[in-house]
């Protein structure tokens, strides 16, 4: 019944330590991602070294053809032919071995880079999602994958091989200036084609991405409320709206593919044209006696080697554009994460909490949700929060937990700014029961234990406090029963009580309960009252948003919110409240 920790990312210790030791020497380089990549500069240097061997050895076919046509065929010597062919085969095998080593090194480099950055990107993405919930949570991990694929694929080959194009062109100039000039002309055409491909790819890709995101987000928003849609027969109008958006995406995607096909066709035409023109020019010069027949054949091979990196650039240009955009986003994300100043966590929280001018504003709303809220709460007290709908109660408790993005002012936990404390350290000391219950796909034990390693006794104790131990034992597999995505196999009341057990796990020092009895029956409310009393006896600070008066008898103080401001913060006479009957409303 022990809760498993779930899949954990395997971190390469050697790569991580290598990156940590190398980063201080790279502080002068701009960008968090650039500094991380600089830690692997030795590996990148070896990639270019093996690339140099491979490119130099690409001259082997050219030299072989020169020897074959100009020396072997003229002399008719079989031994010379055998010797030259053996040397050629040896050099070509060496070239292939260098290419293989380079490819293998790049794949390993990509794996180590992912290991070194994976954890940092995940944590940075988590913080960014907390600050901006509307952004795509998968985007940073997809960006890391895009950068890694570019650095370990044809994109890196193009970067490593392009500087060798002038070497091949220089050899062509040595054969004859006209051959070198023709090679330069086609290189310019290839570069122009690459720029055209970049312009087309950028413009079309932006249009396609915008249309795809609009259609996808629209569909996802409707699927989240599929019960309502099905019950009231809203499928036909919603389908029409989605088809309009989907149709726009399909049209833009087709236009992008057509433009890409035109670029590819133009690239093939250019390749075949350069081969024909180079052979024609070589034949003309050979007829005129300015070069040999071997040079005529070899010039075509050199021309192919010179243009190969540019052709590869055209092929990977879209990938390069995506990788560059991903690089910028990742660098900004990691840079913002580095700017967060994290203090050392206090060894144990007492539960004292203070609010200093806490203000929350949202776009499109003139009045703030919370307006300069000031309050001090003692450790170990139970505070009831009341107020009309829209007064800012749920927003206030989210600020108290440090999970509301970009609020103004300060939330002080034991005198420390909550935003500066490491979440990994203080999270286990906090308990939170949100208004909208969110359970995760896994077992009951895993959900109670917050998907961390926990002793069975601690899980059972939290379940007993929430009053669900007997209920869990009646499940098919007890605590090992899988609840499905979102706790779909449980009723609303069972979900709320399971979420309460999760909030009580680990004896939290601060517990925040947002409408904890919204879906509870009489037995559930009795368990909730017992849980709050148990938290009080343990000295935990409890905040609860309540709408039923009988829960006020559990509180030491009452916080009244009205229009985002503290209307009252008063002591509660618990003995008097205990004698007050429940308001039938």
Coordinates of C-alpha atoms in Angstrom, one line a residue:
X1 CA 0.0 0.0 0.0
X2 CA 3.0 2.3 0.0
X3 CA 2.5 5.2 -2.3
X4 CA 4.9 5.1 -5.3
X5 CA 6.7 8.2 -6.3
X6 CA 5.7 7.8 -10.0
X7 CA 8.0 8.1 -12.9
X8 CA 11.1 10.1 -12.2
X9 CA 13.4 11.6 -14.7
X10 CA 16.8 9.9 -14.9
X11 CA 19.4 12.6 -14.4
X12 CA 22.9 11.9 -15.7
X13 CA 25.1 12.6 -12.7
X14 CA 28.2 13.0 -14.6
X15 CA 26.6 15.4 -17.1
X16 CA 24.9 17.4 -14.4
X17 CA 28.1 17.8 -12.3
X18 CA 30.0 18.6 -15.5
X19 CA 27.5 21.4 -16.2
X20 CA 27.6 22.7 -12.6
X21 CA 31.4 22.9 -12.6
X22 CA 31.6 24.5 -16.1
X23 CA 28.9 27.1 -15.5
X24 CA 30.9 29.4 -13.2
X25 CA 33.6 29.8 -15.9
X26 CA 30.9 30.7 -18.4
X27 CA 29.2 33.5 -16.5
X28 CA 30.3 36.0 -19.0
X29 CA 28.2 34.5 -21.7
X30 CA 24.7 35.9 -22.1
X31 CA 21.7 33.7 -21.6
X32 CA 21.0 30.9 -19.2
X33 CA 20.6 28.4 -22.1
X34 CA 23.9 29.5 -23.7
X35 CA 25.7 29.0 -20.4
X36 CA 24.2 25.5 -20.1
X37 CA 25.3 24.6 -23.6
X38 CA 28.8 26.1 -23.0
X39 CA 29.3 23.4 -20.4
X40 CA 29.5 20.9 -23.3
X41 CA 32.0 22.9 -25.3
X42 CA 34.5 20.1 -25.4
X43 CA 32.0 17.7 -26.8
X44 CA 31.0 20.3 -29.4
X45 CA 34.6 20.9 -30.3
X46 CA 35.0 17.1 -31.0
X47 CA 32.0 17.2 -33.2
X48 CA 33.7 19.9 -35.4
X49 CA 37.0 18.0 -35.3
X50 CA 35.4 14.8 -36.6
X51 CA 33.5 17.0 -39.1
X52 CA 36.9 18.4 -40.3
X53 CA 38.2 14.9 -40.9
X54 CA 35.1 13.9 -42.8
X55 CA 35.1 17.0 -45.0
X56 CA 38.8 16.8 -45.8
X57 CA 38.4 13.2 -46.8
X58 CA 35.5 14.1 -49.1
X59 CA 38.3 15.2 -51.4
X60 CA 39.2 11.5 -51.8
X61 CA 36.8 10.8 -54.8
X62 CA 38.0 14.0 -56.5
X63 CA 41.7 13.0 -56.2
X64 CA 40.9 9.4 -57.2
X65 CA 39.1 10.5 -60.4
X66 CA 42.0 12.8 -61.3
X67 CA 44.5 9.9 -60.8
X68 CA 42.2 7.4 -62.6
X69 CA 41.7 9.5 -65.8
X70 CA 45.0 11.4 -66.0
X71 CA 47.5 8.8 -64.8
X72 CA 46.1 5.2 -64.7
X73 CA 44.3 5.3 -68.0
X74 CA 47.2 7.1 -69.7
X75 CA 49.8 4.6 -68.3
X76 CA 47.7 1.4 -68.4
X77 CA 49.5 0.2 -65.3
X78 CA 47.4 -2.3 -63.3
X79 CA 49.5 -2.0 -60.2
X80 CA 48.9 1.7 -60.1
X81 CA 45.2 1.2 -60.5
X82 CA 45.2 -1.3 -57.6
X83 CA 47.3 0.9 -55.4
X84 CA 45.2 4.0 -56.0
X85 CA 41.9 2.1 -55.5
X86 CA 43.1 0.6 -52.2
X87 CA 44.1 4.0 -50.9
X88 CA 40.8 5.4 -52.0
X89 CA 38.9 2.6 -50.2
X90 CA 40.9 3.2 -47.1
X91 CA 40.3 6.9 -47.0
X92 CA 36.6 6.5 -47.8
X93 CA 36.3 4.0 -44.9
X94 CA 38.1 6.5 -42.6
X95 CA 35.6 9.2 -43.8
X96 CA 32.7 6.9 -43.0
X97 CA 34.1 6.1 -39.6
X98 CA 34.5 9.8 -38.8
X99 CA 30.9 10.5 -39.9
X100 CA 29.7 7.7 -37.6
X101 CA 31.7 8.9 -34.7
X102 CA 30.4 12.4 -35.2
X103 CA 26.8 11.2 -35.4
X104 CA 27.2 9.0 -32.3
X105 CA 28.8 11.8 -30.4
X106 CA 25.9 14.2 -31.3
X107 CA 23.3 11.7 -30.2
X108 CA 25.0 11.3 -26.8
X109 CA 25.5 15.0 -26.5
X110 CA 21.7 15.5 -27.0
X111 CA 21.0 12.9 -24.3
X112 CA 23.3 14.5 -21.9
X113 CA 22.0 18.0 -22.7
X114 CA 18.5 16.8 -22.1
X115 CA 19.6 15.2 -18.8
X116 CA 21.3 18.4 -17.7
X117 CA 18.4 20.7 -18.6
X118 CA 15.4 18.5 -18.2
X119 CA 15.0 19.0 -14.5
X120 CA 15.6 22.8 -14.7
X121 CA 13.2 23.2 -17.6
X122 CA 10.5 21.2 -15.7
X123 CA 10.8 23.3 -12.6
X124 CA 10.9 26.6 -14.6
X125 CA 7.9 25.5 -16.6
X126 CA 6.1 24.6 -13.3
X127 CA 6.8 28.1 -11.9
X128 CA 5.8 29.8 -15.1
X129 CA 2.5 27.8 -15.3
X130 CA 1.8 28.9 -11.7
X131 CA 2.4 32.6 -12.7
X132 CA 0.6 32.4 -16.1
X133 CA -2.0 29.6 -16.0
X134 CA -3.3 30.5 -19.5
X135 CA 0.0 29.4 -21.2
X136 CA 0.6 26.0 -22.6
X137 CA 2.3 23.8 -19.9
X138 CA 3.8 21.5 -22.5
X139 CA 5.5 24.3 -24.5
X140 CA 8.8 24.4 -22.5
X141 CA 9.3 20.7 -22.7
X142 CA 8.5 20.7 -26.4
X143 CA 10.9 23.6 -26.9
X144 CA 13.7 21.6 -25.2
X145 CA 12.9 18.7 -27.5
X146 CA 13.0 21.0 -30.5
X147 CA 16.4 22.4 -29.6
X148 CA 17.9 19.0 -28.8
X149 CA 16.7 17.5 -32.1
X150 CA 18.2 20.4 -34.0
X151 CA 21.5 20.1 -32.2
X152 CA 21.7 16.4 -32.7
X153 CA 20.4 16.2 -36.3
X154 CA 20.9 17.6 -39.8
X155 CA 20.9 21.1 -38.4
X156 CA 24.2 20.6 -36.6
X157 CA 25.6 18.9 -39.7
X158 CA 24.8 21.9 -41.8
X159 CA 26.4 24.3 -39.2
X160 CA 29.6 22.1 -39.0
X161 CA 29.9 21.5 -42.8
X162 CA 29.1 25.0 -44.2
X163 CA 32.5 26.5 -43.3
X164 CA 34.1 23.8 -45.6
X165 CA 32.3 25.0 -48.7
X166 CA 35.0 27.7 -49.4
X167 CA 37.6 24.9 -49.3
X168 CA 36.0 23.0 -52.1
X169 CA 35.4 26.2 -54.1
X170 CA 39.1 27.1 -53.6
X171 CA 40.1 23.7 -55.1
X172 CA 37.8 24.4 -58.1
X173 CA 39.5 27.8 -58.6
X174 CA 42.8 26.0 -58.6
X175 CA 41.5 23.7 -61.4
X176 CA 40.2 26.7 -63.3
X177 CA 38.8 30.2 -62.4
X178 CA 35.6 29.6 -64.4
X179 CA 34.8 26.5 -62.5
X180 CA 35.2 28.3 -59.2
X181 CA 33.1 31.3 -60.4
X182 CA 30.3 28.9 -61.5
X183 CA 30.4 27.3 -58.0
X184 CA 30.2 30.7 -56.3
X185 CA 27.2 31.6 -58.5
X186 CA 25.3 28.5 -57.5
X187 CA 26.2 29.0 -53.9
X188 CA 24.7 32.5 -54.0
X189 CA 21.5 31.0 -55.6
X190 CA 21.4 28.4 -52.9
X191 CA 21.6 31.0 -50.2
X192 CA 18.9 33.1 -51.9
X193 CA 16.7 30.0 -52.0
X194 CA 17.4 29.5 -48.3
X195 CA 16.4 33.1 -47.5
X196 CA 13.2 32.6 -49.5
X197 CA 12.5 29.4 -47.7
X198 CA 13.0 31.2 -44.4
X199 CA 10.6 34.0 -45.3
X200 CA 7.9 31.6 -46.5
X201 CA 8.3 29.3 -43.6
X202 CA 8.1 32.1 -41.0
X203 CA 5.0 33.7 -42.4
X204 CA 3.1 30.5 -43.2
X205 CA 4.1 28.8 -39.9
X206 CA 2.8 31.7 -37.8
X207 CA -0.6 31.6 -39.7
X208 CA -0.9 27.8 -39.3
X209 CA 0.1 27.8 -35.6
X210 CA -2.4 30.6 -34.8
X211 CA -5.3 28.8 -36.6
X212 CA -4.3 25.4 -35.0
X213 CA -4.2 26.9 -31.5
X214 CA -7.5 28.6 -31.9
X215 CA -9.3 25.4 -33.1
X216 CA -7.6 23.2 -30.5
X217 CA -8.3 25.5 -27.6
X218 CA -12.0 25.9 -28.7
X219 CA -12.4 22.1 -28.8
X220 CA -10.7 21.5 -25.5
X221 CA -12.8 24.1 -23.8
X222 CA -16.0 22.4 -25.0
X223 CA -14.8 18.9 -24.2
X224 CA -14.2 19.9 -20.6
X225 CA -18.0 20.4 -20.3
X226 CA -19.0 17.4 -22.4
X227 CA -21.8 16.4 -20.0
X228 CA -23.5 19.8 -20.4
X229 CA -23.1 19.8 -24.1
X230 CA -24.5 16.3 -24.5
X231 CA -27.4 16.8 -22.1
X232 CA -28.7 19.9 -23.8
X233 CA -28.0 18.9 -27.4
X234 CA -25.4 21.6 -28.1
X235 CA -23.3 19.4 -30.4
X236 CA -24.6 20.7 -33.8
X237 CA -23.9 24.5 -33.2
X238 CA -20.6 23.8 -31.4
X239 CA -19.6 21.5 -34.2
X240 CA -20.3 24.3 -36.8
X241 CA -18.2 26.8 -34.8
X242 CA -15.4 24.3 -34.5
X243 CA -15.5 23.3 -38.2
X244 CA -15.1 27.0 -39.2
X245 CA -12.0 27.3 -37.1
X246 CA -10.7 23.9 -38.2
X247 CA -11.4 24.7 -41.9
X248 CA -9.3 27.9 -41.5
X249 CA -6.4 25.8 -40.1
X250 CA -6.7 23.2 -42.9
X251 CA -6.6 25.9 -45.6
X252 CA -3.5 27.6 -44.1
X253 CA -1.8 24.3 -43.6
X254 CA -2.5 23.4 -47.3
X255 CA -1.1 26.8 -48.4
X256 CA 2.1 26.1 -46.3
X257 CA 2.5 22.7 -47.8
X258 CA 2.1 24.1 -51.3
X259 CA 4.7 26.8 -50.7
X260 CA 7.1 24.2 -49.3
X261 CA 6.5 21.9 -52.3
X262 CA 7.4 24.8 -54.6
X263 CA 10.6 25.5 -52.7
X264 CA 11.5 21.8 -52.9
X265 CA 10.8 21.7 -56.6
X266 CA 12.9 24.8 -57.2
X267 CA 15.7 23.2 -55.1
X268 CA 15.7 20.0 -57.2
X269 CA 15.7 22.1 -60.5
X270 CA 18.7 24.0 -59.2
X271 CA 20.6 20.8 -58.2
X272 CA 20.1 19.2 -61.6
X273 CA 20.9 22.4 -63.4
X274 CA 24.2 22.9 -61.6
X275 CA 25.3 19.4 -62.4
X276 CA 24.6 19.8 -66.1
X277 CA 26.2 23.2 -66.3
X278 CA 29.3 22.2 -64.4
X279 CA 29.8 19.1 -66.7
X280 CA 29.1 21.3 -69.8
X281 CA 31.7 23.9 -68.7
X282 CA 34.2 21.2 -67.8
X283 CA 33.7 19.6 -71.2
X284 CA 34.2 22.9 -72.9
X285 CA 37.4 23.6 -71.0
X286 CA 38.7 20.0 -71.6
X287 CA 38.0 20.3 -75.4
X288 CA 39.9 23.6 -75.3
X289 CA 42.8 21.9 -73.5
X290 CA 42.6 24.1 -70.4
X291 CA 41.8 21.2 -68.0
X292 CA 42.1 17.4 -68.2
X293 CA 39.2 14.9 -68.6
X294 CA 39.8 13.9 -65.0
X295 CA 39.4 17.4 -63.8
X296 CA 36.2 17.7 -65.8
X297 CA 34.7 14.7 -63.9
X298 CA 36.2 15.7 -60.6
X299 CA 34.9 19.3 -60.8
X300 CA 31.3 17.9 -60.7
X301 CA 32.0 16.0 -57.5
X302 CA 33.6 19.1 -55.9
X303 CA 30.7 21.2 -56.9
X304 CA 28.3 18.7 -55.2
X305 CA 30.5 18.8 -52.0
X306 CA 30.5 22.6 -52.0
X307 CA 26.7 22.9 -52.5
X308 CA 25.8 20.1 -50.2
X309 CA 25.8 22.1 -46.9
X310 CA 23.7 24.8 -48.6
X311 CA 21.2 22.3 -49.8
X312 CA 21.0 20.8 -46.3
X313 CA 20.4 24.3 -45.0
X314 CA 17.4 24.6 -47.2
X315 CA 16.0 21.3 -46.0
X316 CA 16.4 22.1 -42.3
X317 CA 15.5 25.8 -42.5
X318 CA 12.0 25.3 -41.1
X319 CA 13.5 23.2 -38.3
X320 CA 16.1 25.8 -37.7
X321 CA 13.5 28.6 -37.4
X322 CA 11.5 26.5 -34.9
X323 CA 14.6 25.7 -32.9
X324 CA 15.6 29.3 -32.8
X325 CA 12.2 30.3 -31.5
X326 CA 12.3 27.5 -29.0
X327 CA 15.8 28.6 -27.9
X328 CA 14.6 32.2 -27.3
X329 CA 11.6 31.0 -25.3
X330 CA 13.7 28.5 -23.2
X331 CA 16.4 31.1 -22.6
X332 CA 13.8 33.6 -21.4
X333 CA 12.1 30.9 -19.2
X334 CA 15.4 29.8 -17.6
X335 CA 16.5 33.3 -17.2
X336 CA 13.4 34.3 -15.3
X337 CA 13.7 31.2 -13.1
X338 CA 17.3 32.2 -12.2
X339 CA 16.1 35.7 -11.1
X340 CA 13.9 34.2 -8.4
X341 CA 15.7 34.6 -5.1
X342 CA 15.1 31.6 -3.0
X343 CA 15.8 31.8 0.7
X344 CA 16.8 28.9 2.9
X345 CA 13.6 27.2 4.2
X346 CA 12.9 27.4 7.9
X347 CA 13.5 24.1 9.6
X348 CA 9.8 23.9 10.7
X349 CA 6.9 26.3 10.3
X350 CA 5.0 27.6 13.3
X351 CA 2.1 28.7 11.2
X352 CA 2.2 32.5 11.8
X353 CA 1.0 34.3 8.7
X354 CA 0.8 38.1 7.9
X355 CA -0.6 40.0 4.9
X356 CA 0.9 43.3 3.9
X357 CA -1.0 45.4 1.4
X358 CA -1.9 42.3 -0.7
X359 CA -3.6 43.5 -3.9
X360 CA -4.8 41.4 -6.9
X361 CA -5.7 42.9 -10.2
X362 CA -6.9 41.2 -13.3
X363 CA -7.0 42.4 -16.9
X364 CA -10.4 43.6 -18.0
X365 CA -11.6 44.4 -14.5
X366 CA -11.4 47.9 -13.3
X367 CA -11.7 47.3 -9.5
X368 CA -9.1 45.0 -7.9
X369 CA -10.2 41.6 -6.6
X370 CA -8.2 42.3 -3.4
X371 CA -7.5 45.8 -2.4
X372 CA -4.6 46.4 0.0
X373 CA -5.5 43.6 2.4
X374 CA -3.6 43.9 5.8
X375 CA -4.0 41.2 8.5
X376 CA -2.1 39.2 11.0
X377 CA -2.9 35.7 12.1
X378 CA -1.5 33.9 15.1
X379 CA 0.0 30.4 14.9
X380 CA -2.5 27.7 15.9
X381 CA -5.7 29.6 15.5
X382 CA -8.7 28.7 13.4
X383 CA -9.9 31.6 11.1
X384 CA -13.3 31.5 9.4
X385 CA -13.5 33.6 6.2
X386 CA -16.9 34.8 5.1
X387 CA -18.3 37.3 2.6
X388 CA -20.6 37.6 -0.4
X389 CA -19.9 35.9 -3.7
X390 CA -17.2 37.8 -5.6
X391 CA -15.7 39.3 -2.4
X392 CA -12.3 37.7 -3.1
X393 CA -12.3 34.9 -0.6
X394 CA -10.8 32.1 -2.8
X395 CA -8.3 34.6 -4.2
X396 CA -7.3 35.5 -0.7
X397 CA -6.5 32.0 0.4
X398 CA -4.6 31.3 -2.8
X399 CA -2.5 34.3 -2.1
X400 CA -1.9 32.9 1.4
X401 CA -0.6 29.8 -0.2
X402 CA 1.6 31.7 -2.6
X403 CA -0.2 30.3 -5.7
X404 CA -1.9 33.4 -7.1
X405 CA 0.2 34.8 -10.0
X406 CA 1.6 38.3 -9.7
X407 CA -0.2 39.7 -6.7
X408 CA 1.1 42.9 -5.2
X409 CA 2.2 43.2 -1.6
X410 CA 3.7 40.5 0.6
X411 CA 2.5 37.3 2.3
X412 CA 4.8 36.6 5.3
X413 CA 5.1 33.1 6.6
X414 CA 6.9 33.1 10.0
X415 CA 8.3 36.4 8.9
X416 CA 9.6 35.2 5.5
X417 CA 8.2 36.3 2.2
X418 CA 6.3 33.3 0.9
X419 CA 7.4 33.8 -2.7
X420 CA 11.1 33.5 -1.6
X421 CA 10.7 30.2 0.1
X422 CA 11.4 26.9 -1.7
X423 CA 8.1 25.2 -2.5
X424 CA 9.6 21.8 -2.2
X425 CA 10.5 22.5 1.5
X426 CA 7.3 24.3 2.6
X427 CA 4.8 22.4 0.5
X428 CA 4.7 19.3 2.7
X429 CA 3.9 21.6 5.7
X430 CA 0.9 23.1 4.0
X431 CA -2.5 21.6 3.4
X432 CA -5.0 22.8 0.8
X433 CA -8.5 21.8 0.0
X434 CA -9.5 23.8 -3.1
X435 CA -13.0 24.8 -4.0
X436 CA -12.7 22.9 -7.3
X437 CA -11.4 19.4 -6.4
X438 CA -8.7 18.1 -8.6
X439 CA -7.6 14.5 -8.1
X440 CA -5.0 12.7 -10.2
X441 CA -5.0 9.4 -12.0
X442 CA -3.5 6.9 -9.6
X443 CA -4.5 5.0 -6.5
X444 CA -6.2 6.3 -3.4
X445 CA -2.9 5.8 -1.4
X446 CA -1.0 7.8 -4.0
X447 CA -3.5 10.7 -4.0
X448 CA -3.5 10.9 -0.2
X449 CA 0.3 10.7 0.0
X450 CA 0.6 13.5 -2.7
X451 CA 2.4 10.9 -4.9
X452 CA 5.4 10.9 -2.6
X453 CA 7.0 8.1 -0.8
X454 CA 5.1 7.8 2.5
X455 CA 4.7 5.2 5.2
X456 CA 1.4 3.3 5.2
X457 CA 0.7 4.4 8.8
X458 CA 0.8 8.1 7.8
X459 CA -1.6 7.5 4.9
X460 CA -4.0 5.6 7.1
X461 CA -3.8 8.3 9.8
X462 CA -4.7 11.1 7.2
X463 CA -7.6 8.9 6.0
X464 CA -8.9 8.4 9.5
X465 CA -8.7 12.1 10.2
X466 CA -10.8 12.7 7.1
X467 CA -13.2 9.9 8.1
X468 CA -12.7 7.8 4.9
X469 CA -10.7 4.9 6.3
X470 CA -13.7 2.5 6.4
X471 CA -14.9 3.8 3.1
X472 CA -11.6 3.0 1.5
X473 CA -11.5 -0.5 3.0
X474 CA -14.8 -1.2 1.2
X475 CA -13.2 -0.4 -2.1
X476 CA -12.3 -3.3 -4.4
X477 CA -8.5 -3.0 -3.7
X478 CA -8.6 -0.8 -0.6
X479 CA -6.0 1.9 -0.7
X480 CA -4.6 0.4 -3.9
X481 CA -7.8 1.1 -5.8
X482 CA -7.3 3.2 -8.9
X483 CA -9.6 6.2 -9.0
X484 CA -9.1 7.1 -12.7
X485 CA -8.4 10.5 -14.2
X486 CA -9.9 13.2 -12.0
X487 CA -11.3 10.6 -9.5
X488 CA -14.0 9.7 -12.0
X489 CA -14.9 6.5 -10.1
X490 CA -15.8 8.5 -6.9
X491 CA -18.8 10.5 -6.1
X492 CA -18.5 14.3 -5.4
X493 CA -18.6 13.8 -1.7
X494 CA -16.0 11.0 -1.8
X495 CA -13.7 13.2 -3.9
X496 CA -14.0 16.0 -1.4
X497 CA -13.2 13.8 1.5
X498 CA -10.3 12.2 -0.3
X499 CA -9.0 15.7 -1.1
X500 CA -9.4 16.6 2.6
X501 CA -7.3 13.5 3.5
X502 CA -4.6 14.7 1.1
X503 CA -4.7 18.2 2.7
X504 CA -4.3 16.6 6.2
X505 CA -1.3 14.4 5.1
X506 CA 1.9 14.9 7.0
X507 CA 0.4 17.0 9.9
X508 CA 0.5 20.4 8.1
X509 CA 1.3 23.5 10.0
X510 CA -1.1 25.6 7.9
X511 CA -4.3 24.2 6.4
X512 CA -6.5 26.2 4.0
X513 CA -10.0 24.8 3.4
X514 CA -12.0 26.5 0.6
X515 CA -15.7 25.6 1.2
X516 CA -14.7 22.2 2.7
X517 CA -18.3 21.0 3.2
X518 CA -19.7 21.9 -0.2
X519 CA -20.4 18.3 -1.3
X520 CA -20.5 16.6 2.1
X521 CA -23.4 14.7 3.7
X522 CA -24.1 14.6 7.4
X523 CA -21.4 11.9 8.1
X524 CA -18.9 13.9 6.0
X525 CA -19.6 17.1 7.9
X526 CA -19.1 15.3 11.2
X527 CA -15.7 14.0 9.9
X528 CA -14.8 17.5 8.8
X529 CA -15.5 19.0 12.2
X530 CA -13.4 16.3 13.8
X531 CA -10.6 17.0 11.4
X532 CA -10.6 20.7 12.2
X533 CA -10.6 20.0 15.9
X534 CA -7.6 17.6 15.4
X535 CA -5.7 20.2 13.5
X536 CA -6.4 22.7 16.4
X537 CA -5.1 20.3 18.9
X538 CA -1.9 19.8 16.9
X539 CA -1.4 23.6 16.9
X540 CA -2.0 24.0 13.1
X541 CA -3.2 27.3 11.8
X542 CA -6.5 26.7 9.9
X543 CA -8.2 29.0 7.4
X544 CA -11.6 27.9 6.2
X545 CA -14.1 29.6 3.8
X546 CA -17.6 28.8 5.2
X547 CA -21.1 29.5 4.1
X548 CA -22.9 27.5 6.9
X549 CA -23.1 29.2 10.2
X550 CA -22.6 26.1 12.3
X551 CA -19.0 25.8 11.2
X552 CA -18.3 29.2 12.8
X553 CA -18.4 27.6 16.2
X554 CA -15.1 26.0 15.3
X555 CA -13.3 29.3 14.6
X556 CA -11.3 31.5 16.9
X557 CA -11.6 34.6 14.7
X558 CA -13.9 35.7 11.9
X559 CA -12.5 37.5 8.8
X560 CA -15.2 39.3 6.8
X561 CA -14.4 40.3 3.2
X562 CA -16.4 42.7 1.2
X563 CA -15.4 43.9 -2.3
X564 CA -11.9 42.8 -1.8
X565 CA -11.3 44.6 1.5
X566 CA -11.3 43.5 5.1
X567 CA -14.6 44.6 6.5
X568 CA -14.0 43.0 9.9
X569 CA -11.5 40.8 11.7
X570 CA -13.0 39.9 15.1
X571 CA -12.7 37.4 17.9
X572 CA -15.5 34.8 18.0
X573 CA -17.3 33.8 21.2
X574 CA -17.2 30.1 20.6
X575 CA -19.5 29.3 23.5
X576 CA -22.1 31.7 22.2
X577 CA -21.8 30.4 18.7
X578 CA -22.2 26.8 19.8
X579 CA -25.7 27.7 21.1
X580 CA -26.8 29.3 17.9
X581 CA -28.9 27.1 15.7
X582 CA -28.1 26.6 12.1
X583 CA -29.6 29.2 9.8
X584 CA -32.1 27.3 7.6
X585 CA -31.0 29.4 4.6

